[in-house]
Coordinates of C-alpha atoms in Angstrom, one line a residue:
Chain A
M1 CA -4.3 1.0 -0.1
S2 CA -7.6 -0.6 0.3
E3 CA -7.0 -1.0 4.0
A4 CA -6.8 2.8 4.6
A5 CA -10.4 3.6 3.8
A6 CA -12.3 1.0 5.9
P7 CA -12.4 1.0 9.6
L8 CA -10.3 -1.9 10.9
G9 CA -12.9 -2.8 13.5
L10 CA -10.2 -2.8 16.1
A11 CA -11.8 -0.5 18.6
E12 CA -14.7 -2.8 18.7
E13 CA -12.4 -5.7 19.5
R14 CA -11.2 -4.3 22.8
I15 CA -7.5 -4.7 23.3
G16 CA -6.2 -5.4 26.7
S17 CA -8.1 -4.4 29.9
G18 CA -8.5 -0.7 29.5
P19 CA -9.5 0.5 26.0
G20 CA -10.2 3.9 27.4
L21 CA -6.7 4.1 28.6
L22 CA -5.3 2.9 25.3
I23 CA -7.3 5.4 23.3
G24 CA -6.3 8.2 25.8
L25 CA -2.6 7.2 25.2
C26 CA -3.2 7.3 21.5
W27 CA -4.8 10.7 21.6
G28 CA -1.8 11.8 23.7
I29 CA 0.7 10.6 21.1
V30 CA -1.3 12.2 18.3
I31 CA -1.6 15.5 20.0
G32 CA 2.1 15.4 21.1
V33 CA 3.2 14.8 17.5
M34 CA 0.9 17.7 16.3
V35 CA 2.5 20.0 18.9
L36 CA 6.0 19.0 17.7
A37 CA 5.0 19.6 14.1
A38 CA 3.8 23.1 15.0
F39 CA 6.4 24.2 17.4
G40 CA 9.3 21.8 16.7
E41 CA 11.7 24.5 15.5
W42 CA 11.3 26.4 18.8
I43 CA 12.0 23.4 20.9
A44 CA 15.0 22.3 18.8
P45 CA 16.1 25.4 16.9
N46 CA 19.1 24.0 15.0
P47 CA 18.5 20.4 13.7
S48 CA 21.1 20.6 10.9
A49 CA 24.0 21.9 13.0
Q50 CA 26.9 19.6 12.0
D51 CA 29.7 18.5 14.2
L52 CA 32.0 16.7 11.9
A53 CA 34.7 16.3 14.5
T54 CA 32.3 14.1 16.6
G55 CA 30.8 12.4 13.7
V56 CA 28.5 9.4 14.5
A57 CA 28.2 8.7 18.2
G58 CA 25.9 6.8 20.5
P59 CA 23.6 8.5 23.1
S60 CA 25.3 10.8 25.6
A61 CA 24.3 13.6 28.0
A62 CA 24.8 16.2 25.3
H63 CA 23.0 14.2 22.6
W64 CA 20.3 12.1 24.1
L65 CA 19.8 10.0 21.0
G66 CA 23.4 10.4 19.8
T67 CA 24.5 11.9 16.5
D68 CA 24.4 10.8 12.8
D69 CA 27.4 10.5 10.5
L70 CA 27.6 14.3 10.0
G71 CA 27.5 14.8 13.8
R72 CA 23.9 16.1 13.7
D73 CA 21.8 15.7 16.9
V74 CA 19.3 12.9 16.2
L75 CA 16.8 14.0 18.8
A76 CA 16.7 17.6 17.4
R77 CA 16.1 16.2 13.9
L78 CA 13.4 13.8 15.2
I79 CA 11.5 16.8 16.8
V80 CA 11.8 19.0 13.8
G81 CA 11.0 16.1 11.5
A82 CA 7.5 15.9 12.9
R83 CA 6.6 18.8 10.6
T84 CA 7.0 17.0 7.3
A85 CA 5.5 13.9 8.9
V86 CA 2.3 15.7 9.8
L87 CA 1.9 18.4 7.2
G88 CA 1.9 16.1 4.2
P89 CA -0.7 13.6 5.5
V90 CA -2.9 16.5 6.6
L91 CA -2.8 17.9 3.1
I92 CA -3.3 14.5 1.6
T93 CA -6.3 13.4 3.7
L94 CA -8.0 16.8 3.4
G95 CA -7.3 17.1 -0.3
S96 CA -8.5 13.6 -0.9
A97 CA -11.6 14.1 1.2
L98 CA -12.4 17.3 -0.7
I99 CA -12.1 15.6 -4.1
G100 CA -13.8 12.5 -2.9
T101 CA -16.7 14.5 -1.4
L102 CA -17.3 16.5 -4.6
L103 CA -17.0 13.5 -6.9
G104 CA -18.9 11.2 -4.6
L105 CA -21.8 13.6 -4.3
L106 CA -21.8 14.1 -8.1
A107 CA -21.7 10.3 -8.7
G108 CA -24.2 9.5 -6.0
Y109 CA -26.6 12.4 -6.3
V110 CA -26.6 13.3 -10.0
G111 CA -25.9 9.7 -11.2
G112 CA -26.1 8.8 -14.8
L113 CA -23.1 9.4 -17.0
S114 CA -21.1 11.1 -14.3
D115 CA -21.7 8.2 -12.0
S116 CA -20.4 5.6 -14.5
V117 CA -17.4 7.7 -15.5
I118 CA -16.4 8.3 -11.9
L119 CA -16.9 4.6 -11.0
R120 CA -14.7 3.4 -13.9
W121 CA -12.0 5.8 -12.9
A122 CA -12.1 4.5 -9.3
D123 CA -12.0 0.9 -10.6
L124 CA -8.9 1.7 -12.6
M125 CA -7.2 3.2 -9.5
F126 CA -8.2 0.2 -7.4
A127 CA -6.7 -2.3 -9.9
L128 CA -3.2 -0.9 -9.2
P129 CA -1.0 -1.0 -6.2
G130 CA -1.2 2.7 -5.3
Q131 CA 2.2 3.0 -3.6
L132 CA 4.0 1.6 -6.6
V133 CA 2.2 4.0 -8.9
A134 CA 3.3 6.8 -6.6
I135 CA 6.9 5.6 -6.7
V136 CA 7.0 5.4 -10.5
V137 CA 5.1 8.7 -11.1
V138 CA 6.9 10.8 -8.5
G139 CA 10.2 9.3 -9.5
V140 CA 9.9 9.9 -13.2
L141 CA 8.6 13.5 -12.7
G142 CA 11.7 14.2 -10.7
G143 CA 10.7 13.8 -7.0
G144 CA 9.9 16.4 -4.3
Y145 CA 7.8 16.6 -1.2
F146 CA 4.8 18.5 -2.6
L147 CA 4.8 16.5 -5.8
A148 CA 4.6 13.4 -3.7
V149 CA 1.8 15.0 -1.7
A150 CA -0.1 15.8 -4.9
I151 CA 0.2 12.3 -6.3
L152 CA -0.9 10.7 -3.1
I153 CA -4.0 13.0 -3.0
V154 CA -4.9 11.7 -6.5
L155 CA -4.2 8.1 -5.5
S156 CA -6.3 8.2 -2.3
S157 CA -9.2 10.2 -3.6
P158 CA -11.0 7.2 -5.3
Y159 CA -11.4 5.6 -1.8
D160 CA -13.1 8.7 -0.4
T161 CA -15.1 9.0 -3.6
R162 CA -16.5 5.5 -3.3
L163 CA -17.2 6.0 0.4
I164 CA -19.1 9.3 -0.1
R165 CA -20.9 7.9 -3.1
A166 CA -22.2 4.9 -1.2
A167 CA -23.3 7.2 1.7
T168 CA -25.0 9.6 -0.7
L169 CA -26.9 6.8 -2.3
E170 CA -28.0 5.7 1.2
Q171 CA -29.2 9.2 2.1
R172 CA -30.9 10.1 -1.2
P173 CA -34.2 8.3 -0.8
R174 CA -34.7 9.6 2.8
A175 CA -37.6 11.9 3.5
Y176 CA -35.7 15.1 4.3
I177 CA -34.1 15.0 0.8
E178 CA -37.5 14.4 -0.8
A179 CA -38.9 17.3 1.2
A180 CA -36.2 19.6 0.1
R181 CA -36.8 18.6 -3.5
V182 CA -40.5 19.0 -3.2
L183 CA -39.9 22.6 -2.0
G184 CA -38.3 23.1 -5.4
L185 CA -34.8 23.7 -4.2
P186 CA -32.1 23.4 -6.9
G187 CA -30.2 20.1 -6.9
R188 CA -26.9 21.7 -5.9
R189 CA -28.5 23.3 -2.9
V190 CA -30.1 20.1 -1.8
A191 CA -26.8 18.2 -2.1
M192 CA -24.7 20.8 -0.5
A193 CA -26.9 22.3 2.2
H194 CA -29.1 19.3 3.1
L195 CA -27.3 16.1 2.2
L196 CA -23.7 17.0 2.8
P197 CA -24.0 18.0 6.6
N198 CA -25.2 14.4 7.2
L199 CA -22.0 13.1 5.7
V200 CA -19.7 15.2 7.8
P201 CA -19.1 12.5 10.5
L202 CA -18.2 10.0 7.9
I203 CA -15.8 12.4 6.2
I204 CA -14.1 13.2 9.6
A205 CA -13.7 9.5 10.3
S206 CA -12.3 8.9 6.9
V207 CA -9.7 11.7 7.2
F208 CA -8.5 10.2 10.5
L209 CA -8.3 6.7 9.1
G210 CA -6.6 7.8 6.0
F211 CA -4.0 9.7 7.9
A212 CA -1.9 6.8 9.0
Y213 CA -1.8 5.4 5.4
A214 CA -0.7 8.8 4.1
L215 CA 1.9 9.2 6.8
L216 CA 3.5 5.8 5.9
A217 CA 3.2 6.2 2.1
L218 CA 4.9 9.6 2.3
A219 CA 7.6 8.4 4.6
A220 CA 8.2 5.5 2.3
L221 CA 8.7 7.9 -0.6
S222 CA 11.1 10.0 1.5
F223 CA 12.9 6.8 2.6
L224 CA 13.4 5.9 -1.1
G225 CA 14.8 9.4 -1.8
L226 CA 11.8 10.5 -3.8
G227 CA 10.2 12.8 -1.2
V228 CA 11.9 15.5 0.8
G229 CA 15.2 16.9 -0.4
A230 CA 18.6 15.7 0.9
G231 CA 19.4 17.2 4.3
T232 CA 15.8 17.8 5.3
P233 CA 15.0 16.4 8.8
D234 CA 12.3 13.9 8.0
W235 CA 11.6 10.6 9.6
G236 CA 11.6 8.6 6.4
R237 CA 14.8 10.2 5.2
M238 CA 16.4 9.8 8.6
L239 CA 15.7 6.0 8.4
A240 CA 17.4 5.8 5.1
E241 CA 20.4 7.8 6.3
G242 CA 20.6 6.0 9.6
R243 CA 20.3 2.5 8.0
T244 CA 24.0 2.3 7.5
L245 CA 24.8 3.5 11.1
L246 CA 23.1 0.6 12.8
F247 CA 26.3 -0.7 14.3
K248 CA 27.5 2.7 15.5
N249 CA 24.4 4.6 16.6
P250 CA 21.3 2.4 16.2
A251 CA 19.1 5.2 17.5
A252 CA 19.7 7.2 14.3
A253 CA 17.5 4.7 12.5
L254 CA 15.4 3.1 15.2
A255 CA 14.1 6.4 16.7
P256 CA 12.5 7.7 13.5
G257 CA 11.2 4.2 12.8
A258 CA 9.6 4.0 16.3
M259 CA 8.1 7.5 15.8
L260 CA 6.5 6.4 12.5
I261 CA 5.0 3.2 14.0
L262 CA 3.8 5.0 17.1
T263 CA 2.2 7.8 15.2
A264 CA 0.6 5.5 12.6
A265 CA -0.7 3.0 15.2
S266 CA -2.1 5.8 17.3
M267 CA -3.8 7.4 14.4
N268 CA -5.3 4.1 13.3
L269 CA -6.7 3.4 16.7
V270 CA -8.0 7.0 17.2
G271 CA -9.5 6.8 13.7
D272 CA -11.2 3.5 14.5
W273 CA -12.5 4.9 17.8
L274 CA -13.9 8.0 16.0
A275 CA -15.4 6.0 13.2
E276 CA -17.3 3.9 15.7
R277 CA -18.4 6.9 17.8
L278 CA -19.5 8.9 14.8
S279 CA -21.4 6.1 13.0
D280 CA -25.1 5.5 13.6
R281 CA -24.2 2.2 15.3
G282 CA -21.9 3.9 17.8
R283 CA -24.4 6.7 18.5
A284 CA -27.1 4.2 19.3
R285 CA -25.1 2.7 22.1
Chain B
M1 CA -23.1 -22.1 -12.9
P2 CA -24.3 -23.2 -16.3
N3 CA -21.8 -23.4 -19.1
A4 CA -23.0 -20.4 -21.1
Q5 CA -23.2 -18.2 -18.0
W6 CA -19.7 -19.3 -17.1
R7 CA -18.3 -18.4 -20.5
A8 CA -20.1 -15.0 -20.5
F9 CA -18.5 -14.3 -17.1
L10 CA -15.1 -15.3 -18.3
G11 CA -15.4 -13.4 -21.5
K12 CA -16.5 -10.2 -19.7
R13 CA -13.7 -10.4 -17.2
V14 CA -11.0 -11.1 -19.8
L15 CA -12.3 -8.2 -21.9
A16 CA -12.1 -5.9 -18.9
L17 CA -8.6 -7.1 -18.3
V18 CA -7.5 -6.2 -21.8
V19 CA -9.1 -2.8 -21.6
L20 CA -7.5 -2.1 -18.3
L21 CA -4.1 -3.1 -19.6
L22 CA -4.5 -0.9 -22.6
V23 CA -5.4 2.1 -20.4
I24 CA -2.4 1.4 -18.2
S25 CA -0.1 0.9 -21.1
I26 CA -1.0 4.4 -22.4
G27 CA -0.1 5.8 -19.0
V28 CA 3.1 3.9 -18.9
F29 CA 4.1 4.9 -22.4
S30 CA 3.4 8.6 -21.6
L31 CA 6.1 8.4 -18.9
I32 CA 8.8 9.2 -21.6
H33 CA 7.0 12.5 -22.2
A34 CA 6.3 13.1 -18.5
A35 CA 9.9 13.2 -17.5
P36 CA 11.4 16.7 -17.2
G37 CA 13.0 17.9 -20.4
S38 CA 12.1 16.5 -23.9
A39 CA 11.8 12.8 -24.5
E40 CA 15.0 12.9 -26.7
Q41 CA 17.0 14.6 -23.9
M42 CA 15.8 12.1 -21.4
L43 CA 16.5 9.0 -23.6
L44 CA 19.9 10.3 -24.6
S45 CA 21.2 11.4 -21.2
G46 CA 24.1 9.5 -19.8
R47 CA 26.1 9.6 -23.0
R48 CA 27.0 13.1 -23.6
P49 CA 27.4 14.7 -26.1
P50 CA 25.2 12.4 -28.2
S51 CA 26.3 11.8 -31.7
P52 CA 23.9 12.7 -34.6
E53 CA 23.6 9.0 -35.4
R54 CA 22.5 8.2 -31.8
V55 CA 19.9 11.0 -31.9
A56 CA 18.6 9.7 -35.2
A57 CA 18.6 6.1 -33.8
I58 CA 16.6 7.2 -30.8
Q59 CA 14.2 9.2 -32.9
E60 CA 13.7 6.2 -35.1
R61 CA 13.4 3.8 -32.2
Y62 CA 10.7 5.8 -30.5
R63 CA 9.2 7.4 -33.6
L64 CA 9.6 10.7 -31.9
N65 CA 8.9 12.7 -35.1
E66 CA 5.5 11.1 -35.5
S67 CA 2.2 11.6 -33.7
F68 CA 1.6 10.5 -30.2
L69 CA -0.7 7.7 -31.3
N70 CA 1.9 6.4 -33.8
Q71 CA 4.6 6.5 -31.1
Y72 CA 2.3 4.6 -28.7
G73 CA 1.3 2.0 -31.3
H74 CA 4.9 1.4 -32.2
W75 CA 5.9 1.2 -28.5
V76 CA 3.1 -1.1 -27.5
T77 CA 3.7 -3.6 -30.4
R78 CA 7.3 -4.0 -29.2
A79 CA 6.2 -4.1 -25.5
V80 CA 3.9 -7.1 -26.0
R81 CA 7.0 -8.9 -27.2
F82 CA 8.8 -7.7 -24.1
D83 CA 11.1 -5.4 -26.1
F84 CA 11.4 -2.3 -24.0
G85 CA 14.6 -1.1 -25.6
Q86 CA 17.9 -0.3 -23.8
S87 CA 18.5 0.9 -20.3
I88 CA 19.7 4.6 -20.4
R89 CA 21.8 4.0 -17.3
T90 CA 23.7 0.8 -18.4
G91 CA 22.9 0.6 -22.1
E92 CA 21.9 -3.0 -21.4
D93 CA 18.9 -4.6 -23.0
V94 CA 16.0 -4.0 -20.6
A95 CA 14.5 -7.5 -20.8
L96 CA 17.9 -8.9 -20.0
A97 CA 18.5 -6.5 -17.0
L98 CA 15.1 -7.6 -15.6
R99 CA 15.9 -11.3 -16.0
E100 CA 19.1 -10.9 -14.0
R101 CA 17.3 -9.2 -11.1
A102 CA 14.2 -11.3 -11.1
A103 CA 15.5 -14.5 -9.4
L104 CA 16.2 -12.8 -6.1
T105 CA 12.8 -11.1 -6.0
V106 CA 11.0 -14.3 -6.9
F107 CA 12.9 -16.2 -4.2
L108 CA 12.2 -13.4 -1.6
G109 CA 8.5 -13.2 -2.6
S110 CA 7.9 -17.0 -2.4
Y111 CA 9.8 -17.2 0.9
A112 CA 7.6 -14.4 2.4
F113 CA 4.5 -15.9 0.9
A114 CA 5.3 -19.3 2.5
L115 CA 5.8 -17.6 5.9
I116 CA 2.5 -15.7 5.6
M117 CA 0.6 -18.9 4.9
A118 CA 2.5 -21.0 7.4
F119 CA 1.8 -18.5 10.2
G120 CA -1.1 -16.4 9.1
V121 CA -3.7 -19.2 8.7
P122 CA -2.9 -21.1 11.9
L123 CA -2.8 -17.8 13.9
G124 CA -6.1 -16.8 12.4
V125 CA -7.7 -20.1 13.3
L126 CA -6.3 -20.0 16.8
A127 CA -7.6 -16.4 17.3
A128 CA -11.0 -17.5 16.2
V129 CA -11.2 -20.6 18.3
K130 CA -9.8 -18.8 21.4
R131 CA -12.0 -15.8 20.8
G132 CA -11.6 -12.9 23.2
R133 CA -8.8 -14.6 25.1
G134 CA -5.1 -13.7 25.3
I135 CA -4.0 -15.2 22.0
D136 CA -6.9 -13.5 20.2
R137 CA -6.0 -10.1 21.6
A138 CA -2.4 -10.6 20.8
T139 CA -3.2 -11.3 17.1
I140 CA -5.4 -8.2 17.0
A141 CA -2.6 -6.2 18.5
L142 CA -0.3 -7.7 15.9
S143 CA -2.6 -6.7 13.1
V144 CA -2.6 -3.1 14.4
V145 CA 1.1 -3.1 14.3
G146 CA 1.0 -4.8 10.9
V147 CA -1.0 -2.0 9.3
S148 CA 0.9 0.6 11.1
A149 CA 4.5 -0.6 10.5
P150 CA 5.7 -0.5 6.9
A151 CA 8.3 -3.0 5.7
F152 CA 11.2 -0.6 5.8
V153 CA 10.6 0.2 9.5
T154 CA 10.2 -3.5 10.6
G155 CA 13.1 -4.4 8.4
I156 CA 15.4 -1.9 10.3
F157 CA 14.2 -3.3 13.6
L158 CA 14.8 -6.9 12.6
L159 CA 18.2 -6.0 11.3
Y160 CA 19.1 -4.4 14.6
V161 CA 17.8 -7.1 16.9
F162 CA 18.8 -10.3 14.9
A163 CA 21.8 -9.2 13.0
V164 CA 23.4 -6.5 15.1
I165 CA 22.6 -7.5 18.7
L166 CA 22.1 -11.3 18.4
G167 CA 24.1 -11.9 15.3
W168 CA 21.9 -14.8 14.3
F169 CA 21.6 -13.7 10.7
P170 CA 23.9 -11.8 8.3
A171 CA 23.2 -8.1 7.9
F172 CA 24.0 -7.9 4.3
G173 CA 24.2 -9.9 1.1
A174 CA 21.8 -12.3 -0.7
G175 CA 23.7 -15.5 -0.2
E176 CA 24.6 -18.2 -2.7
G177 CA 22.9 -21.5 -3.2
F178 CA 19.5 -22.5 -1.8
F179 CA 20.3 -22.9 1.9
D180 CA 22.6 -20.0 2.1
Q181 CA 20.0 -17.8 0.5
L182 CA 17.4 -19.2 2.9
R183 CA 19.6 -17.9 5.8
H184 CA 20.6 -14.6 4.2
L185 CA 17.1 -13.7 3.1
A186 CA 15.4 -14.8 6.4
L187 CA 15.2 -11.3 7.8
P188 CA 14.0 -9.6 4.6
A189 CA 11.4 -12.3 4.1
V190 CA 10.1 -11.9 7.6
A191 CA 9.9 -8.1 7.2
L192 CA 8.0 -8.7 3.9
A193 CA 5.8 -11.4 5.5
L194 CA 4.8 -9.1 8.4
T195 CA 3.2 -6.7 6.0
G196 CA 1.0 -9.3 4.4
L197 CA 0.4 -11.3 7.6
A198 CA -2.1 -8.9 9.2
P199 CA -4.7 -9.1 6.4
I200 CA -4.4 -12.9 6.2
I201 CA -4.9 -13.3 9.9
R202 CA -7.9 -11.1 9.9
Y203 CA -9.5 -12.7 6.9
T204 CA -8.9 -16.2 8.3
R205 CA -10.2 -15.2 11.8
T206 CA -13.3 -13.6 10.3
G207 CA -13.9 -16.5 8.0
M208 CA -13.4 -19.0 10.8
L209 CA -15.7 -17.1 13.2
E210 CA -18.4 -17.1 10.6
A211 CA -17.9 -20.8 9.7
L212 CA -18.0 -21.8 13.4
D213 CA -21.3 -20.0 13.8
Q214 CA -23.0 -22.2 11.2
D215 CA -25.5 -24.9 12.0
Y216 CA -23.5 -27.7 10.4
I217 CA -20.7 -27.1 12.9
V218 CA -23.1 -27.4 15.8
F219 CA -24.5 -30.5 14.2
A220 CA -21.1 -32.0 13.6
S221 CA -20.2 -31.5 17.2
A222 CA -23.5 -32.9 18.3
R223 CA -22.8 -36.0 16.3
G224 CA -19.8 -36.5 18.5
L225 CA -17.1 -35.9 15.8
A226 CA -13.6 -35.2 17.1
R227 CA -13.1 -31.5 17.7
R228 CA -10.1 -31.5 15.4
K229 CA -12.1 -32.9 12.6
V230 CA -14.9 -30.4 13.2
L231 CA -12.5 -27.5 13.2
F232 CA -10.4 -28.4 10.2
A233 CA -12.6 -30.5 7.9
Y234 CA -15.8 -28.5 8.5
G235 CA -14.7 -25.1 9.7
L236 CA -11.4 -24.2 8.1
R237 CA -12.4 -25.5 4.7
N238 CA -15.2 -23.0 4.5
A239 CA -13.3 -20.3 6.3
L240 CA -10.5 -20.3 3.7
I241 CA -12.8 -19.2 0.9
P242 CA -12.6 -15.5 1.7
V243 CA -8.9 -15.9 2.3
V244 CA -8.3 -16.9 -1.3
T245 CA -10.0 -13.7 -2.5
A246 CA -7.5 -11.7 -0.6
G247 CA -4.8 -13.0 -3.0
G248 CA -4.8 -9.9 -5.1
L249 CA -4.6 -7.7 -2.1
I250 CA -1.7 -9.7 -0.7
L251 CA 0.2 -9.5 -4.0
G252 CA -0.2 -5.7 -4.1
V253 CA 1.0 -5.3 -0.6
M254 CA 3.9 -7.6 -1.2
L255 CA 5.0 -5.9 -4.4
T256 CA 5.2 -2.6 -2.6
G257 CA 6.8 -4.3 0.3
A258 CA 9.4 -6.0 -1.9
V259 CA 10.6 -2.6 -3.2
L260 CA 11.0 -1.2 0.3
V261 CA 12.6 -4.4 1.8
E262 CA 15.1 -4.7 -1.0
V263 CA 16.2 -1.1 -0.5
T264 CA 16.3 -1.6 3.3
F265 CA 18.5 -4.7 3.1
S266 CA 20.5 -3.6 0.0
L267 CA 19.4 -6.6 -2.0
P268 CA 19.9 -6.4 -5.8
G269 CA 16.3 -7.5 -6.9
L270 CA 13.7 -6.0 -9.1
G271 CA 12.5 -3.6 -6.4
A272 CA 15.9 -2.1 -6.0
L273 CA 16.2 -1.9 -9.8
L274 CA 13.0 0.1 -9.9
I275 CA 14.3 2.6 -7.4
E276 CA 17.7 2.9 -9.1
S277 CA 16.0 3.4 -12.4
V278 CA 13.5 5.9 -11.1
N279 CA 16.3 7.9 -9.4
F280 CA 18.3 7.9 -12.6
Q281 CA 15.2 8.6 -14.8
D282 CA 15.9 5.4 -16.6
V283 CA 12.5 5.4 -18.2
P284 CA 12.7 2.3 -20.4
V285 CA 13.5 0.1 -17.4
V286 CA 10.7 1.8 -15.3
Q287 CA 8.2 1.3 -18.2
A288 CA 9.1 -2.4 -18.3
L289 CA 8.8 -2.9 -14.6
A290 CA 5.5 -0.9 -14.4
M291 CA 3.9 -2.9 -17.2
L292 CA 5.1 -6.2 -15.7
T293 CA 3.7 -5.3 -12.3
A294 CA 0.4 -4.1 -13.6
A295 CA 0.0 -7.2 -15.8
M296 CA 0.8 -9.4 -12.8
V297 CA -1.6 -7.7 -10.4
I298 CA -4.5 -7.6 -12.8
T299 CA -4.0 -11.2 -13.8
V300 CA -3.8 -12.4 -10.2
N301 CA -7.0 -10.4 -9.5
L302 CA -8.8 -12.3 -12.3
L303 CA -7.3 -15.6 -11.2
T304 CA -8.5 -15.2 -7.7
D305 CA -12.0 -14.4 -8.9
I306 CA -12.0 -17.6 -11.0
L307 CA -10.5 -19.6 -8.2
Y308 CA -13.2 -18.3 -6.0
L309 CA -15.8 -19.8 -8.3
F310 CA -14.0 -23.2 -8.3
I311 CA -13.6 -23.6 -4.6
D312 CA -17.1 -22.5 -3.6
P313 CA -19.6 -24.8 -5.3
R314 CA -22.5 -22.6 -4.2
I315 CA -21.3 -19.9 -6.5
R316 CA -20.2 -22.2 -9.2
F317 CA -23.6 -23.8 -9.6
G318 CA -25.4 -20.5 -9.2
K319 CA -27.2 -21.6 -6.1
A320 CA -25.9 -18.8 -3.9
A321 CA -28.7 -17.3 -1.9
S322 CA -28.0 -13.8 -2.8

């Protein structure tokens, strides 16, 4: 979990000859997946149509990525599966950023008791492997996609909280905050209207960097049967179902796996690139 | 670090560990009340209809008629003796069930850890020494893939390439005897190692780059020492200090990875047991596994902190600049 919040510093260590090209490609993949998530059902209207007579089969002209054991078209499920792959992480990163911003501002700006309580809570969350906590809690509560999303919001929020708290502490002594306070503005107004806008670039970068982590954590839960319900086209779920079909139609498992890696890697690189551009260091260049 | 200071440090950290474990144990205990339906229903499911004696036995076992605090107190005094009751699914003693499954997970974990150390540290050193060249870029690309590819995805790809296409390794089973296990668990161990490899390479590379930037390295080279000696005896020794502190991080990554890898490769280890139990709402087993994991992670975090003091004399003797 701890890797999700901090920039990896990869954009800075240029990979290959054309980092611009690579970032462009990553943006292309990210936007492509977003489009599939929004309009997937129009492109592939019937992802759960079964053809039990055909059953599992390799790629063909009719089914480009073949079919799974129920004769369902893998490509159609892959396209429609983009929705659960994107929706959850969007909710997780935004929810976590919202909680993290509020708590981080509270801890950093107000300080005192609220600061120590929030810090202790974050320490507790850091001490545990987050994904295992998610498996146990989601599983015991009975599983489900939105339950998994809610638990992952709670588990990622301490990272955002600490990030925002640190940034708040850094902004607090600056002259513009002092000026606002001297004018007699109430603390809430200073924090929300004056300090917060300066944290927006950081929050955006954090949302992008957290996305890949959320995507993979959610897919892992669905893979383990704790996320989306049976029969839902979802990349994690498809991997679990296609796992036993490796000998008959490898694409049933490899295609959703490849989509997960491509999307996560693109998001990580885009997030890194954004973090660098949005930070002071990046702007100075 | 003077003796008294050292003792204060240790005391504080151990106290924090105990408090942390207490807080976690309250959470883990609460799981029996968190499951859908009443705690009794949950604990009695599987054997239907429950006899009045069994209901009474469960109520007595978990003190369900008493207050939450009493229930917790009773549960935790048993838990410290590793008595987590019986599995709902199998009726088996929980501690026994865990022991049966532990050997495979320990083997898999050690195997993966050995691979991480055997490849991660040399690759990190190589990347640092050949900074900016092909090998460096390749390791950076590897670490992007490492953080973007979870163990269950890499596991499937490894299975496909090395078991289905090439047929070098078996696709299923855990194997019997040491060498057979080594062969059967090779793919799962590699899948697991890949998740922990990226952070180790990055820590080693960063540590090595920092170490190679120091004056004593320039001086050692100027004195005409062999490059190998400068790199390993002077550079790597200092570069590895931050790597050790990543121990807790690696353990956390590998524990999650073990669950995913065991499910991917259908291996009957502790991780698979967790998923079976969670899917069956077999809360006593889940509680035992959760407590065991939490205790392990927290203890390793403490140990790495202590180890850190021991390997870096600057910190031990309180002479660190900052």
